[in-house]
């Protein structure tokens, strides 16, 4: 075979800013000052499904050789009623969440778990450490869940008022919750201070290739199920990292040669009134301006899908959302709360699982696009339902709020802070 001699997980890292190869596989930046994401270039060009559980079947195109035991993976299915309702003959639905009758067993209920798994796998190769996450949302749930399952350490930092929001389906001494008396900006600032200590590691956001290529498995699963790269890819975005990942996965599928010769159009949706990327893109700008951000505090408090309210998305950076949209074509959709809620109702009438609000935003964008006659009935469309099934986990699994380890105060010295977190 032509791939003989190529190690599994063998890849090089390339800086999208300068184009140069980066030797340190665990770097988040090139070190030459370029404002660009790093990208993994896998030596193995044709993907083969590996006989490992969950998402690790996609190991060929994950930046790790370590296989964690898991059942978590994206699934792809078709639903005749939904296809008929939308007038689409070739609709494929990707779902990453908890939905046992369709064999979806992602206990933290979103595709963020696809980011957490390879991140922890790589951490094992990199000598371990404690991942630090500042969020009460799906990212914290995913990282806490996987840390508990694999027995690795994780610290979650949240504003005091959000401490009850993080439910995990596993209790673990490895996962610790700290609160700050402040808002998210304070929690993030505190998390950054913690990651400056040795042994504490930032989750890395969009700059972490494990997160992006983990998310990219949704596109891989969709394309392999459909036998081709779709014509259009629908997803709700806050940071847009999922859109970048879909583009990168599609580039690999193009190179593979068996899945078609065209990139999918990216149809990305944001939840109005907070739609900074949609505004910048629709105005043809690479930069997000203050005007695009609008009255952020107020607008963010008024959206249905809070997970979509990232104020500093990797939009302008080389290899980021703007570049993904430029390469793929497609469009940005602004979806109102009402549109998202009515899409959700329609979904629930045809599938036995409640979507994450963000997934409802994606479904609404697809409905709207079909209503405007934007999509022809024969096009192959992939709808990424990025999360769902929290309702089902509450029936099947015992979920518990994490206990607070301690409250951190913003005025603490580094020595005091270390004492608190090194418990
Ligand atoms: C984080 C998240 C998104 C947005 O993902 P990005 O691609 O990072 O913008 C969408 N849906 C769900 C359920 C999420 O948790």
XYZ file of C-alpha atoms and ligand atoms in Angstrom:
438
model
C 0.000 0.000 0.000
C 1.163 3.507 -0.746
C 0.773 4.562 2.881
C 3.061 1.816 4.124
C 5.696 3.095 6.489
C 3.617 6.088 7.521
C 3.090 6.117 11.250
C -0.445 6.436 12.482
C -1.131 9.980 13.561
C 1.915 11.133 11.639
C 1.631 14.767 10.650
C 3.445 18.066 10.284
C 2.270 21.426 11.579
C 2.027 24.376 9.262
C 1.552 28.045 10.146
C -1.306 29.534 8.129
C 0.214 32.983 8.651
C 3.681 32.378 7.199
C 3.323 28.967 5.596
C 6.348 27.577 7.441
C 6.552 24.211 9.190
C 6.502 24.289 12.988
C 8.494 21.611 14.795
C 6.855 21.691 18.220
C 3.723 19.575 17.838
C 2.179 21.031 20.971
C 2.631 24.687 20.060
C -0.432 26.896 19.817
C 1.433 29.520 17.738
C 4.316 29.479 15.258
C 6.800 31.463 17.359
C 7.613 33.763 14.430
C 4.965 36.298 15.315
C 2.573 35.436 12.487
C -1.083 36.025 13.169
C -2.167 32.637 11.908
C -3.558 29.349 13.116
C -1.400 26.247 12.938
C -2.781 23.402 10.880
C -2.010 19.692 10.993
C -1.041 18.229 7.614
C -1.508 14.469 7.867
C 0.859 12.252 5.928
C -1.858 9.702 5.419
C -3.987 11.038 2.576
C -6.703 8.396 2.423
C -8.546 7.952 5.678
C -9.330 4.463 6.920
C -11.718 3.735 9.749
C -9.751 2.343 12.683
C -11.195 -0.362 14.915
C -11.347 1.869 17.996
C -14.350 2.967 20.026
C -16.115 6.267 19.524
C -14.452 9.096 17.641
C -11.054 7.374 17.696
C -12.117 5.484 14.588
C -11.004 8.725 12.872
C -7.510 8.409 14.364
C -5.802 8.803 10.953
C -6.796 12.467 10.971
C -6.485 13.221 14.655
C -3.223 14.707 15.956
C -2.570 11.918 18.445
C -1.514 8.276 18.672
C -3.270 7.804 21.995
C -6.628 6.100 22.040
C -8.938 6.857 24.932
C -11.721 4.457 25.752
C -14.989 6.125 24.830
C -18.320 5.610 23.136
C -18.509 9.266 22.171
C -18.704 9.989 18.463
C -20.698 12.120 16.067
C -23.451 10.273 14.239
C -25.097 10.954 10.890
C -28.636 9.989 9.999
C -31.439 10.748 7.584
C -35.053 11.505 8.425
C -37.592 11.200 5.666
C -40.118 13.482 7.360
C -37.610 16.284 7.836
C -36.344 15.907 4.261
C -39.897 16.069 2.956
C -40.783 19.047 5.129
C -37.795 20.957 3.736
C -38.095 19.667 0.183
C -34.566 18.277 0.180
C -33.818 14.888 -1.342
C -30.274 14.575 -0.049
C -30.322 15.880 3.488
C -27.895 14.338 5.976
C -28.097 15.264 9.630
C -25.078 15.171 11.905
C -25.887 14.921 15.586
C -23.458 15.077 18.485
C -25.221 14.567 21.770
C -27.090 12.023 23.826
C -29.729 10.139 21.853
C -29.481 6.422 22.660
C -31.964 5.069 20.112
C -29.804 6.517 17.362
C -26.684 5.312 19.118
C -25.471 8.794 20.060
C -23.802 8.578 23.463
C -22.128 11.895 24.042
C -22.904 12.409 27.706
C -22.014 16.091 27.880
C -24.410 16.519 24.969
C -22.441 18.634 22.480
C -19.696 18.414 19.878
C -17.381 20.140 22.381
C -16.745 16.625 23.673
C -15.110 15.853 20.294
C -12.673 18.660 21.161
C -12.029 17.492 24.708
C -11.203 13.870 23.841
C -8.224 14.417 21.495
C -7.046 17.312 23.682
C -6.721 14.913 26.629
C -5.204 12.223 24.417
C -2.464 14.657 23.391
C -1.963 15.812 26.941
C -0.989 12.263 27.867
C 1.668 12.357 25.125
C 2.854 15.757 26.272
C 3.518 14.659 29.843
C 0.186 15.488 31.448
C -0.971 18.522 33.343
C -4.159 20.188 34.449
C -6.402 21.686 31.785
C -7.938 25.013 32.819
C -11.288 26.081 31.371
C -13.121 29.346 32.057
C -16.724 28.715 31.062
C -19.975 27.519 32.548
C -21.141 26.414 29.172
C -20.714 23.402 26.976
C -16.919 23.621 26.912
C -16.685 23.255 30.688
C -19.154 20.369 30.694
C -17.273 18.551 27.939
C -13.823 18.964 29.481
C -15.061 18.109 32.988
C -16.880 15.026 31.709
C -13.888 13.672 29.797
C -11.407 14.542 32.561
C -13.547 12.550 34.969
C -13.890 9.622 32.554
C -10.193 9.355 31.748
C -8.980 10.276 35.247
C -7.053 13.375 34.261
C -7.092 16.766 35.917
C -9.276 19.686 35.010
C -9.974 23.032 36.619
C -13.094 24.982 35.770
C -13.275 28.666 36.710
C -16.662 30.381 36.608
C -18.422 33.433 38.000
C -19.989 32.614 41.381
C -23.487 32.987 39.975
C -22.916 30.265 37.362
C -21.574 27.614 39.731
C -24.773 25.546 39.650
C -24.863 25.331 35.855
C -22.182 22.721 35.347
C -23.756 19.305 35.490
C -21.549 16.302 34.878
C -22.447 12.656 34.506
C -19.430 11.488 36.474
C -18.036 12.504 39.805
C -14.323 12.792 40.084
C -11.598 13.995 42.373
C -9.816 15.069 39.206
C -12.228 17.851 38.364
C -12.288 20.978 40.498
C -14.578 23.938 40.303
C -13.453 27.397 41.414
C -15.601 30.486 41.474
C -14.666 34.136 41.203
C -16.654 37.017 42.572
C -17.114 38.660 39.195
C -18.157 38.071 35.610
C -16.791 35.990 32.734
C -14.034 38.453 31.956
C -12.839 37.991 35.558
C -13.075 34.196 35.310
C -11.059 34.268 32.083
C -8.467 36.570 33.616
C -8.154 34.209 36.587
C -7.837 31.179 34.303
C -5.058 32.962 32.393
C -3.195 33.612 35.635
C -3.504 29.951 36.589
C -2.175 28.745 33.231
C 0.939 30.873 33.746
C 1.867 28.420 36.530
C 3.800 25.316 35.591
C 1.661 22.241 35.042
C -1.513 24.171 34.185
C -2.533 24.179 30.576
C -4.968 26.386 28.652
C -7.565 24.515 26.604
C -6.263 26.582 23.701
C -9.493 27.546 21.959
C -9.391 27.609 18.167
C -5.568 27.548 18.224
C -5.579 23.993 19.554
C -5.375 21.632 16.568
C -6.801 18.808 18.671
C -9.953 20.817 19.240
C -10.357 21.688 15.564
C -9.579 18.262 14.170
C -11.784 16.705 16.843
C -14.670 18.900 15.724
C -13.795 18.055 12.132
C -14.839 14.455 12.759
C -18.457 15.632 12.419
C -17.802 16.574 8.797
C -15.831 13.354 8.257
C -18.697 11.269 9.581
C -21.168 13.154 7.382
C -19.094 12.853 4.206
C -18.289 9.203 4.777
C -21.998 8.480 5.430
C -23.099 10.351 2.310
C -20.170 9.027 0.262
C -19.241 12.563 -0.703
C -18.437 16.059 0.523
C -21.800 17.834 0.844
C -22.723 20.822 -1.323
C -23.621 22.811 1.780
C -22.765 22.622 5.463
C -25.087 24.294 8.003
C -23.894 25.107 11.524
C -24.595 27.662 14.237
C -21.421 29.474 15.292
C -20.189 31.593 18.158
C -16.443 31.341 17.649
C -16.768 29.817 14.190
C -14.200 27.151 15.059
C -16.599 24.462 13.846
C -16.743 26.204 10.471
C -12.945 26.312 10.248
C -12.854 22.626 11.206
C -15.410 21.690 8.549
C -13.309 23.505 5.929
C -10.099 21.783 7.053
C -11.752 18.354 7.156
C -13.112 19.011 3.655
C -9.648 19.932 2.363
C -8.412 16.557 3.618
C -11.366 14.819 1.981
C -10.560 16.579 -1.313
C -6.995 15.343 -1.043
C -8.263 11.853 -0.262
C -9.830 11.864 -3.726
C -12.801 9.596 -3.022
C -15.286 12.188 -1.769
C -15.589 14.659 -4.607
C -13.677 17.619 -5.951
C -15.414 20.619 -4.432
C -15.445 22.259 -1.019
C -18.846 22.581 0.673
C -20.447 26.012 0.892
C -20.356 27.030 4.547
C -23.751 28.226 5.769
C -23.034 29.594 9.225
C -25.686 30.950 11.544
C -25.581 33.407 14.426
C -28.337 34.222 16.892
C -29.670 37.799 16.584
C -29.311 40.322 18.088
C -25.641 39.320 18.684
C -24.207 38.541 15.234
C -20.758 40.166 14.895
C -19.282 37.716 12.363
C -22.407 37.765 10.214
C -22.269 41.566 10.128
C -18.562 41.731 9.295
C -18.855 39.057 6.601
C -21.956 40.549 5.036
C -20.169 43.904 4.859
C -17.228 42.192 3.135
C -14.804 42.942 5.980
C -12.004 40.825 7.396
C -12.154 42.790 10.655
C -14.926 42.813 13.222
C -15.638 46.436 14.136
C -17.166 47.964 17.274
C -20.302 48.492 15.243
C -20.513 44.764 14.442
C -20.308 44.015 18.174
C -23.176 46.434 18.790
C -24.328 46.857 22.350
C -22.686 43.569 23.299
C -23.722 43.265 26.964
C -27.345 43.955 26.200
C -27.483 41.965 22.960
C -25.819 38.930 24.541
C -28.366 38.898 27.345
C -31.103 38.775 24.697
C -30.121 35.717 22.661
C -31.654 32.272 23.016
C -28.431 30.324 22.367
C -25.878 31.781 24.760
C -23.114 29.502 23.597
C -23.070 31.516 20.350
C -22.042 34.801 21.954
C -18.260 34.852 21.574
C -16.942 38.431 21.523
C -13.505 37.609 20.134
C -13.928 34.863 17.551
C -10.976 33.691 15.392
C -12.460 35.476 12.414
C -9.650 37.663 11.028
C -6.699 35.406 11.865
C -5.007 33.645 8.917
C -6.627 30.235 8.545
C -9.662 31.475 10.479
C -13.343 32.004 9.733
C -12.892 34.722 7.097
C -10.458 32.544 5.169
C -12.732 29.510 5.515
C -15.693 31.460 4.116
C -13.578 32.934 1.344
C -12.336 29.495 0.282
C -15.687 27.724 0.538
C -18.248 30.365 -0.314
C -21.635 30.208 1.321
C -23.204 32.713 3.673
C -23.856 33.970 7.167
C -27.391 33.794 8.510
C -28.870 35.945 11.267
C -31.509 33.960 13.130
C -33.969 35.454 15.601
C -34.982 33.809 18.863
C -38.476 33.215 17.485
C -37.105 31.510 14.390
C -34.890 29.296 16.554
C -37.751 28.373 18.884
C -40.145 27.502 16.104
C -37.452 25.430 14.373
C -36.975 23.618 17.661
C -40.682 22.817 17.881
C -40.673 21.444 14.364
C -37.604 19.329 15.145
C -39.156 17.884 18.304
C -42.249 16.910 16.323
C -40.039 14.726 14.101
C -37.177 13.532 16.339
C -37.341 12.230 19.888
C -34.658 14.495 21.331
C -34.468 18.151 22.339
C -31.728 20.046 20.489
C -29.292 22.372 22.204
C -30.547 25.946 21.527
C -27.549 26.467 19.213
C -28.525 23.452 17.122
C -32.024 24.903 16.819
C -30.441 28.046 15.390
C -28.711 25.929 12.722
C -31.925 24.116 11.886
C -33.731 27.481 11.620
C -31.076 28.718 9.183
C -31.624 25.674 6.997
C -35.410 26.085 7.093
C -35.072 29.746 6.131
C -32.675 28.984 3.281
C -35.080 26.419 1.829
C -38.001 28.832 2.179
C -36.103 31.436 0.184
C -35.534 28.856 -2.528
C -31.802 29.218 -2.038
C -31.165 25.490 -2.183
C -32.179 23.261 -5.043
C -33.906 20.013 -4.029
C -31.146 17.718 -5.311
C -28.270 19.363 -3.470
C -26.496 17.311 -0.868
C -26.979 19.223 2.382
C -25.358 18.480 5.720
C -26.988 19.913 8.832
C -24.706 19.885 11.850
C -26.894 19.548 14.947
C -24.062 20.404 17.316
C -25.763 19.345 20.510
C -28.826 17.885 22.133
C -30.240 15.323 24.476
C -29.727 17.018 27.818
C -33.357 16.076 28.475
C -32.534 12.444 27.771
C -29.443 12.386 30.003
C -31.598 13.587 32.870
C -33.744 10.474 32.435
C -30.908 7.980 31.934
C -27.854 9.213 33.806
C -27.369 10.628 37.241
C -26.163 14.158 36.704
C -24.770 16.177 39.557
C -23.743 19.781 39.921
C -20.040 19.995 40.748
C -19.215 21.093 44.264
C -17.214 24.302 44.558
C -13.636 23.671 45.732
C -13.096 27.265 46.751
C -13.792 30.856 45.875
C -10.906 32.827 44.401
C -10.694 36.537 44.915
C -9.361 38.770 42.181
C -6.987 40.491 44.590
C -5.121 37.296 45.563
C -1.356 37.201 45.144
C 0.077 34.436 42.958
C 1.307 32.628 46.073
C -2.172 32.691 47.612
C -3.717 31.594 44.334
C -1.342 28.641 43.998
C -2.137 27.548 47.528
C -5.855 27.506 46.665
C -5.566 25.554 43.448
C -2.810 23.118 44.458
C -5.105 21.441 46.997
C -19.870 25.783 21.033
C -21.098 25.386 20.355
C -21.424 25.876 19.069
C -20.586 26.890 18.344
O -19.386 26.349 17.970
P -18.236 27.158 17.250
O -18.007 26.449 15.981
O -17.068 27.101 18.176
O -18.683 28.549 17.030
C -22.561 25.414 18.464
N -23.371 24.537 19.079
C -23.093 24.048 20.305
C -24.038 23.080 20.919
C -21.961 24.453 20.981
O -21.707 23.973 22.210
